[in-house]
Amino acid sequence: MEPFMMAKNISKSFVLHNQGGVELKVLQGHDFSVASGECVVLSGSSGSGKSSLLRSLYGNYQVNQGEILVKHNDAWLDLARAEPRQILQLRRHTLGWVSQFLRVIPRLSALDIVMQPQLDVGIPHQQAETKACELLTHLNVPEHLWHLAPATFSGGEQQRVNIARGFALDYPLLLLDEPTASLDEHNANQVISLIHRAKANGAAIVGIFHDTWVRDQVADRIYPMQAAH
Amino acid sequence: MQRFNQHLATLDADLGYNFGYLDEQTKRMIRRAILKGIAIPGYQVPFGGREMPMPYGWGTGGVMLSAAVLGRDDVFKVIDQGADDTTNAVSIRQFFAKVCQIDTTTSTDAASVIQTRHRIPEQALKHGQILIYQVPIPEPLRFIEPRETETQKMHALAEYGPMQVKLYEDIVKYGYIATSYAYPVMVNQRYLMDPSPIPKFDNPKLNQSPALMLFGAGREKRIYCIPPYTEVASLDFADHPFAVQQWSEPCSLCHSTTSFLDEVLIDDQGQRMFVCSDTDYCQQQQASKQEPCHG
Amino acid sequence: MDNLAYVLPQTNPLASELPLLQAEQLSQWFAPGKGFAPLDLSLYRGEVLAIVGESGSGKTTLLKALSGRLTPQQGQVLYRHGEQAANLYQISEAQRRNIMRQDFGIVHQHPMDGLRPRISAGGNIGERLMEVGWRHYGDIRAQAKSWLSAVEIDIDRIDDLPITFSGGMAQRLQIARNLVTHPKVVFMDEPTGGLDVSVQARLLDLIRKLVSELQLAVVIVTHDLAVARLLAHRIMVMKQGEVVEAGLTDRVLDDPQHPYTQLLVSSVLQQ
């Protein structure tokens, strides 16, 4: 199967300049790829670098070595060396990110938050709103909350708003950082169905899932990880 | 030089002054500034002002211009807010009668040079006449932008938006453009100019005037000019066009309905009447109306 | 599979777009440690760049040089409009002021530095319109009203003087005054600097909304990393006049490389 994204020999370490220059190696020599319609789950114990790898794939962490090639507009873009605005464009159209933590923007309503990524790529307001409403309903966010800013929502509600935002666009490549953590079984199943739907639409998915039962339902392949030394 | 010496010889020895009070070099310098001003209509030309035998604010700028342009054949008229008979007008007229020994008049028609404070005569000016204005503050942008360096730049680049803001604020406060004197004008579609504190009633007379107009600011030592037949437009808005003052009654003395009227209190009970501010015009109107009766 | 990288060309799809604003080897030193060292910088349409660093790091000087208000000792600033690129410090002052008036907006930290305190709110907004030739009172007023609502000021206050406004309102008025002629690039110097925290959030949200709706390119100077995170696509970290780190906002803040950036990030109180 033709990969949609390839990470080649990537390594990452943190140098803590203000703490005596300690170097923490978090990733070492990872080769990794994911194809369209495939879901790869990163697996390993706490501290094995799952989250760092996922963040590196999003361009949020800067790898020290290696290439991260993503297919974008029929060309390969190397995330490890791309210009910031290339990464931004990639994120706008190609690369989606869903985490459990919502970064609340003051005064923006839940509905607006979910609609934003669609509006950013020029989807008409009406269409974006329909999609947003559908996702919020699917994830059981009570309708009376839609027009409120999520700052006052419960943790679970904020998490589901953020998941809705992540799935609002059909990104060809989706990175999932424990999207089901701390959700009840019903809502976790709703998220799983969204993942299945994205896969069926041809999305390449890389994720971290804490719960084994969720992982078993979505994973096509497991990428095992161990702490770097 | 020979002409200059002859000229000196003709001076009244008893008088002790050069013709026109100022020395010839100063007059020459002022005339140069005037020529530059005429070449760039509306542009403020700096010049080296001299001490005049009167305080600033009493028309030193106008007096210096008059001194520089008056010749032996000129007939001189001075008005102060239209009147020939106020202290200021009388003393300036007498001053030049003394230091130039030229003819003076109160008739607008007969005068070749008219020095004015805050009015333009009602009677249309003629080609060949010179109107000299006394200017207290030459810079129209002063109240919007106090920095002289900045206003000069604004003139240089024709950035006159802020002046329009002042008129906008007028409409905000009063519902119409309430600026009624020193109403800003654009000269020759280029320079924004303060026409001195003439009533805006007189602004239309600036446009395409056959007479040469010279403006002198003595304290600030600036001269600016409008050559004959120059376009002078009053600023306004499309939906608040420029308009002049109007009165509900005619002049009580000459019954003119087309002149600028002053409101005069006539007793302690608050009775008032409206009379022409231009005394020469008013008298002529009265005379012309009486003539048929006498005839 | 490995060959695929060669099958598809590694091209930059954005390469054809030229930056709106471009600084090349730009530098200005007032004294050792006062000013900024030669730097290159590009700003594209719709992009928000935050310049962060402590006081005295040269941020504000850089902003002035970028926005046409300070002739630099070295280097050049190119502004592209349409097909043409204007070299800000080689064109005539008239041309430069024209660009600054029509295409640039400047939001000062203290609102009164950018407002006429004794001119009504409507007049403050309308001034730029009148500068570019608007001569219809009704139209100017209608524009002023629509911009007052855009920055969430009650339109009944259109005739009030800015000196009667609160700090947050005055700052929003300053923003409206700048945006009324639809500038392409807006330069902001600590726009939330002097405001209460509650007022800051509202203003930031407003700026965020306007920037995205109007596709503005913005250079914002701030020492507040939260402001940068909320508004900026990219960050440039300055220390003593040198750019020590630059890149994608979330990358710089979540994975800071330079010791100084690490110090800045670790100094922010966790919420």
PDB file of C-alpha atoms in Angstrom, chain A residues 16-201:
ATOM      1  CA  LEU A  16      17.374  21.798  28.942  1.00  0.00           C
ATOM      2  CA  HIS A  17      19.712  24.788  28.794  1.00  0.00           C
ATOM      3  CA  ASN A  18      18.520  26.258  32.037  1.00  0.00           C
ATOM      4  CA  GLN A  19      18.930  23.003  33.944  1.00  0.00           C
ATOM      5  CA  GLY A  20      22.599  22.391  33.388  1.00  0.00           C
ATOM      6  CA  GLY A  21      22.241  21.539  29.719  1.00  0.00           C
ATOM      7  CA  VAL A  22      20.761  18.120  30.401  1.00  0.00           C
ATOM      8  CA  GLU A  23      19.893  16.268  27.209  1.00  0.00           C
ATOM      9  CA  LEU A  24      16.793  14.100  27.221  1.00  0.00           C
ATOM     10  CA  LYS A  25      16.539  11.650  24.339  1.00  0.00           C
ATOM     11  CA  VAL A  26      12.908  10.950  23.551  1.00  0.00           C
ATOM     12  CA  LEU A  27      12.969   9.490  20.045  1.00  0.00           C
ATOM     13  CA  GLN A  28      15.753   7.574  18.363  1.00  0.00           C
ATOM     14  CA  GLY A  29      15.887   6.345  14.768  1.00  0.00           C
ATOM     15  CA  HIS A  30      12.200   5.861  14.123  1.00  0.00           C
ATOM     16  CA  ASP A  31      11.076   4.639  10.708  1.00  0.00           C
ATOM     17  CA  PHE A  32       7.401   4.809  10.339  1.00  0.00           C
ATOM     18  CA  SER A  33       4.713   5.178   7.695  1.00  0.00           C
ATOM     19  CA  VAL A  34       0.978   5.225   7.338  1.00  0.00           C
ATOM     20  CA  ALA A  35      -1.181   4.752   4.252  1.00  0.00           C
ATOM     21  CA  SER A  36      -4.524   6.229   3.299  1.00  0.00           C
ATOM     22  CA  GLY A  37      -7.405   4.341   4.912  1.00  0.00           C
ATOM     23  CA  GLU A  38      -5.091   2.855   7.484  1.00  0.00           C
ATOM     24  CA  CYS A  39      -5.022   3.413  11.228  1.00  0.00           C
ATOM     25  CA  VAL A  40      -1.693   2.941  12.988  1.00  0.00           C
ATOM     26  CA  VAL A  41      -1.684   2.976  16.769  1.00  0.00           C
ATOM     27  CA  LEU A  42       1.435   3.951  18.685  1.00  0.00           C
ATOM     28  CA  SER A  43       1.903   1.642  21.576  1.00  0.00           C
ATOM     29  CA  GLY A  44       4.282   1.574  24.468  1.00  0.00           C
ATOM     30  CA  SER A  45       4.581   2.261  28.159  1.00  0.00           C
ATOM     31  CA  SER A  46       4.480   5.699  29.650  1.00  0.00           C
ATOM     32  CA  GLY A  47       7.656   7.606  28.676  1.00  0.00           C
ATOM     33  CA  SER A  48       8.195   5.583  25.514  1.00  0.00           C
ATOM     34  CA  GLY A  49       7.818   8.738  23.402  1.00  0.00           C
ATOM     35  CA  LYS A  50       4.367   8.123  21.871  1.00  0.00           C
ATOM     36  CA  SER A  51       3.226  11.641  22.488  1.00  0.00           C
ATOM     37  CA  SER A  52       6.551  13.139  21.337  1.00  0.00           C
ATOM     38  CA  LEU A  53       6.365  11.144  18.110  1.00  0.00           C
ATOM     39  CA  LEU A  54       2.821  12.272  17.466  1.00  0.00           C
ATOM     40  CA  ARG A  55       3.739  15.898  18.147  1.00  0.00           C
ATOM     41  CA  SER A  56       6.736  15.611  15.845  1.00  0.00           C
ATOM     42  CA  LEU A  57       4.446  14.334  13.101  1.00  0.00           C
ATOM     43  CA  TYR A  58       2.316  17.444  13.584  1.00  0.00           C
ATOM     44  CA  GLY A  59       5.330  19.754  13.420  1.00  0.00           C
ATOM     45  CA  ASN A  60       4.740  20.758  16.991  1.00  0.00           C
ATOM     46  CA  TYR A  61       8.098  19.311  18.030  1.00  0.00           C
ATOM     47  CA  GLN A  62      11.192  19.892  15.954  1.00  0.00           C
ATOM     48  CA  VAL A  63      13.025  16.638  15.266  1.00  0.00           C
ATOM     49  CA  ASN A  64      16.809  16.777  15.343  1.00  0.00           C
ATOM     50  CA  GLN A  65      17.311  14.246  12.615  1.00  0.00           C
ATOM     51  CA  GLY A  66      15.437  12.487   9.827  1.00  0.00           C
ATOM     52  CA  GLU A  67      12.637  13.350   7.469  1.00  0.00           C
ATOM     53  CA  ILE A  68       8.879  13.472   7.911  1.00  0.00           C
ATOM     54  CA  LEU A  69       7.386  13.353   4.430  1.00  0.00           C
ATOM     55  CA  VAL A  70       3.705  14.106   3.946  1.00  0.00           C
ATOM     56  CA  LYS A  71       1.882  14.026   0.645  1.00  0.00           C
ATOM     57  CA  HIS A  72       0.556  17.489   0.048  1.00  0.00           C
ATOM     58  CA  ASN A  73      -0.802  18.827  -3.239  1.00  0.00           C
ATOM     59  CA  ASP A  74       0.720  15.829  -5.045  1.00  0.00           C
ATOM     60  CA  ALA A  75       4.191  16.511  -3.689  1.00  0.00           C
ATOM     61  CA  TRP A  76       6.142  15.431  -0.646  1.00  0.00           C
ATOM     62  CA  LEU A  77       6.565  18.029   2.020  1.00  0.00           C
ATOM     63  CA  ASP A  78       9.268  17.409   4.610  1.00  0.00           C
ATOM     64  CA  LEU A  79       7.770  18.556   7.903  1.00  0.00           C
ATOM     65  CA  ALA A  80      11.176  18.510   9.547  1.00  0.00           C
ATOM     66  CA  ARG A  81      12.428  21.246   7.241  1.00  0.00           C
ATOM     67  CA  ALA A  82       9.291  22.971   5.990  1.00  0.00           C
ATOM     68  CA  GLU A  83       8.679  26.687   6.340  1.00  0.00           C
ATOM     69  CA  PRO A  84       6.221  27.586   9.117  1.00  0.00           C
ATOM     70  CA  ARG A  85       3.630  28.718   6.603  1.00  0.00           C
ATOM     71  CA  GLN A  86       3.947  25.485   4.647  1.00  0.00           C
ATOM     72  CA  ILE A  87       3.215  23.608   7.845  1.00  0.00           C
ATOM     73  CA  LEU A  88       0.284  25.910   8.524  1.00  0.00           C
ATOM     74  CA  GLN A  89      -1.098  25.266   5.081  1.00  0.00           C
ATOM     75  CA  LEU A  90      -0.595  21.556   5.530  1.00  0.00           C
ATOM     76  CA  ARG A  91      -2.475  21.717   8.829  1.00  0.00           C
ATOM     77  CA  ARG A  92      -5.267  23.737   7.263  1.00  0.00           C
ATOM     78  CA  HIS A  93      -5.971  21.273   4.467  1.00  0.00           C
ATOM     79  CA  THR A  94      -4.247  17.978   5.058  1.00  0.00           C
ATOM     80  CA  LEU A  95      -3.155  17.377   8.610  1.00  0.00           C
ATOM     81  CA  GLY A  96      -5.714  17.202  11.419  1.00  0.00           C
ATOM     82  CA  TRP A  97      -5.071  16.956  15.129  1.00  0.00           C
ATOM     83  CA  VAL A  98      -7.411  15.813  17.862  1.00  0.00           C
ATOM     84  CA  SER A  99      -6.372  15.920  21.458  1.00  0.00           C
ATOM     85  CA  GLN A 100      -8.291  15.672  24.648  1.00  0.00           C
ATOM     86  CA  PHE A 101      -7.370  19.186  25.680  1.00  0.00           C
ATOM     87  CA  LEU A 102      -9.296  22.089  24.326  1.00  0.00           C
ATOM     88  CA  ARG A 103      -7.428  25.360  24.179  1.00  0.00           C
ATOM     89  CA  VAL A 104     -10.296  27.668  24.959  1.00  0.00           C
ATOM     90  CA  ILE A 105     -10.467  30.844  22.946  1.00  0.00           C
ATOM     91  CA  PRO A 106     -12.201  33.549  24.951  1.00  0.00           C
ATOM     92  CA  ARG A 107     -15.791  34.233  23.949  1.00  0.00           C
ATOM     93  CA  LEU A 108     -15.887  31.867  20.999  1.00  0.00           C
ATOM     94  CA  SER A 109     -18.953  29.610  21.161  1.00  0.00           C
ATOM     95  CA  ALA A 110     -18.734  25.820  20.931  1.00  0.00           C
ATOM     96  CA  LEU A 111     -20.433  25.914  17.539  1.00  0.00           C
ATOM     97  CA  ASP A 112     -17.981  28.551  16.258  1.00  0.00           C
ATOM     98  CA  ILE A 113     -15.037  26.500  17.485  1.00  0.00           C
ATOM     99  CA  VAL A 114     -16.214  23.474  15.549  1.00  0.00           C
ATOM    100  CA  MET A 115     -16.992  25.548  12.456  1.00  0.00           C
ATOM    101  CA  GLN A 116     -13.692  27.437  12.411  1.00  0.00           C
ATOM    102  CA  PRO A 117     -11.488  24.924  10.542  1.00  0.00           C
ATOM    103  CA  GLN A 118     -14.151  24.615   7.845  1.00  0.00           C
ATOM    104  CA  LEU A 119     -14.516  28.367   7.462  1.00  0.00           C
ATOM    105  CA  ASP A 120     -10.723  28.678   7.257  1.00  0.00           C
ATOM    106  CA  VAL A 121     -10.655  26.610   4.089  1.00  0.00           C
ATOM    107  CA  GLY A 122     -13.556  28.494   2.559  1.00  0.00           C
ATOM    108  CA  ILE A 123     -16.482  26.150   3.216  1.00  0.00           C
ATOM    109  CA  PRO A 124     -19.714  28.208   3.167  1.00  0.00           C
ATOM    110  CA  HIS A 125     -21.106  29.175   6.553  1.00  0.00           C
ATOM    111  CA  GLN A 126     -24.355  27.259   6.174  1.00  0.00           C
ATOM    112  CA  GLN A 127     -22.636  24.049   5.184  1.00  0.00           C
ATOM    113  CA  ALA A 128     -20.078  24.380   7.991  1.00  0.00           C
ATOM    114  CA  GLU A 129     -22.845  24.932  10.514  1.00  0.00           C
ATOM    115  CA  THR A 130     -24.783  21.873   9.384  1.00  0.00           C
ATOM    116  CA  LYS A 131     -21.688  19.721   9.727  1.00  0.00           C
ATOM    117  CA  ALA A 132     -20.838  21.203  13.127  1.00  0.00           C
ATOM    118  CA  CYS A 133     -24.339  20.593  14.464  1.00  0.00           C
ATOM    119  CA  GLU A 134     -24.278  17.045  13.229  1.00  0.00           C
ATOM    120  CA  LEU A 135     -20.947  16.359  14.993  1.00  0.00           C
ATOM    121  CA  LEU A 136     -21.985  17.991  18.251  1.00  0.00           C
ATOM    122  CA  THR A 137     -25.194  15.936  18.226  1.00  0.00           C
ATOM    123  CA  HIS A 138     -23.237  12.799  17.453  1.00  0.00           C
ATOM    124  CA  LEU A 139     -20.952  13.437  20.410  1.00  0.00           C
ATOM    125  CA  ASN A 140     -23.838  14.227  22.748  1.00  0.00           C
ATOM    126  CA  VAL A 141     -22.908  17.818  23.464  1.00  0.00           C
ATOM    127  CA  PRO A 142     -26.224  19.207  24.790  1.00  0.00           C
ATOM    128  CA  GLU A 143     -27.740  21.634  22.334  1.00  0.00           C
ATOM    129  CA  HIS A 144     -28.212  24.384  24.910  1.00  0.00           C
ATOM    130  CA  LEU A 145     -24.401  24.590  25.203  1.00  0.00           C
ATOM    131  CA  TRP A 146     -23.685  25.107  21.510  1.00  0.00           C
ATOM    132  CA  HIS A 147     -23.929  28.844  21.586  1.00  0.00           C
ATOM    133  CA  LEU A 148     -21.934  29.230  24.792  1.00  0.00           C
ATOM    134  CA  ALA A 149     -18.190  29.632  25.146  1.00  0.00           C
ATOM    135  CA  PRO A 150     -16.777  26.328  26.456  1.00  0.00           C
ATOM    136  CA  ALA A 151     -14.724  27.957  29.224  1.00  0.00           C
ATOM    137  CA  THR A 152     -17.394  26.940  31.734  1.00  0.00           C
ATOM    138  CA  PHE A 153     -18.068  23.450  30.335  1.00  0.00           C
ATOM    139  CA  SER A 154     -17.130  20.272  32.162  1.00  0.00           C
ATOM    140  CA  GLY A 155     -13.901  18.539  31.138  1.00  0.00           C
ATOM    141  CA  GLY A 156     -15.779  15.859  29.180  1.00  0.00           C
ATOM    142  CA  GLU A 157     -17.873  18.413  27.324  1.00  0.00           C
ATOM    143  CA  GLN A 158     -14.809  20.450  26.379  1.00  0.00           C
ATOM    144  CA  GLN A 159     -13.115  17.275  25.182  1.00  0.00           C
ATOM    145  CA  ARG A 160     -16.042  16.367  22.961  1.00  0.00           C
ATOM    146  CA  VAL A 161     -16.227  19.876  21.498  1.00  0.00           C
ATOM    147  CA  ASN A 162     -12.570  19.526  20.610  1.00  0.00           C
ATOM    148  CA  ILE A 163     -13.097  16.111  19.034  1.00  0.00           C
ATOM    149  CA  ALA A 164     -15.945  17.515  16.962  1.00  0.00           C
ATOM    150  CA  ARG A 165     -13.586  20.271  15.801  1.00  0.00           C
ATOM    151  CA  GLY A 166     -10.952  17.698  14.861  1.00  0.00           C
ATOM    152  CA  PHE A 167     -13.390  15.698  12.736  1.00  0.00           C
ATOM    153  CA  ALA A 168     -15.142  18.681  11.165  1.00  0.00           C
ATOM    154  CA  LEU A 169     -12.951  18.540   8.102  1.00  0.00           C
ATOM    155  CA  ASP A 170     -12.145  15.324   6.263  1.00  0.00           C
ATOM    156  CA  TYR A 171      -8.397  15.587   6.688  1.00  0.00           C
ATOM    157  CA  PRO A 172      -6.417  13.079   4.608  1.00  0.00           C
ATOM    158  CA  LEU A 173      -4.118  12.601   7.616  1.00  0.00           C
ATOM    159  CA  LEU A 174      -5.423  12.622  11.155  1.00  0.00           C
ATOM    160  CA  LEU A 175      -3.399  12.509  14.371  1.00  0.00           C
ATOM    161  CA  LEU A 176      -5.298  11.421  17.473  1.00  0.00           C
ATOM    162  CA  ASP A 177      -3.848  12.007  20.932  1.00  0.00           C
ATOM    163  CA  GLU A 178      -5.899   9.862  23.309  1.00  0.00           C
ATOM    164  CA  PRO A 179      -9.222  11.202  22.073  1.00  0.00           C
ATOM    165  CA  THR A 180     -11.227   8.734  24.145  1.00  0.00           C
ATOM    166  CA  ALA A 181      -9.391   9.192  27.407  1.00  0.00           C
ATOM    167  CA  SER A 182     -11.809   9.776  30.293  1.00  0.00           C
ATOM    168  CA  LEU A 183     -14.891   9.456  28.062  1.00  0.00           C
ATOM    169  CA  ASP A 184     -17.642   7.083  29.132  1.00  0.00           C
ATOM    170  CA  GLU A 185     -18.192   3.985  27.021  1.00  0.00           C
ATOM    171  CA  HIS A 186     -21.086   5.402  25.042  1.00  0.00           C
ATOM    172  CA  ASN A 187     -19.195   8.538  24.024  1.00  0.00           C
ATOM    173  CA  ALA A 188     -16.025   6.540  23.359  1.00  0.00           C
ATOM    174  CA  ASN A 189     -18.050   4.417  20.951  1.00  0.00           C
ATOM    175  CA  GLN A 190     -19.291   7.556  19.227  1.00  0.00           C
ATOM    176  CA  VAL A 191     -15.655   8.619  18.733  1.00  0.00           C
ATOM    177  CA  ILE A 192     -14.760   5.161  17.433  1.00  0.00           C
ATOM    178  CA  SER A 193     -17.501   5.427  14.856  1.00  0.00           C
ATOM    179  CA  LEU A 194     -16.089   8.774  13.742  1.00  0.00           C
ATOM    180  CA  ILE A 195     -12.680   7.144  13.344  1.00  0.00           C
ATOM    181  CA  HIS A 196     -14.187   4.339  11.301  1.00  0.00           C
ATOM    182  CA  ARG A 197     -15.978   6.841   9.135  1.00  0.00           C
ATOM    183  CA  ALA A 198     -12.755   8.809   8.551  1.00  0.00           C
ATOM    184  CA  LYS A 199     -10.929   5.600   7.610  1.00  0.00           C
ATOM    185  CA  ALA A 200     -13.685   4.662   5.224  1.00  0.00           C
ATOM    186  CA  ASN A 201     -13.280   8.110   3.660  1.00  0.00           C
TER     187      ASN A 201
END
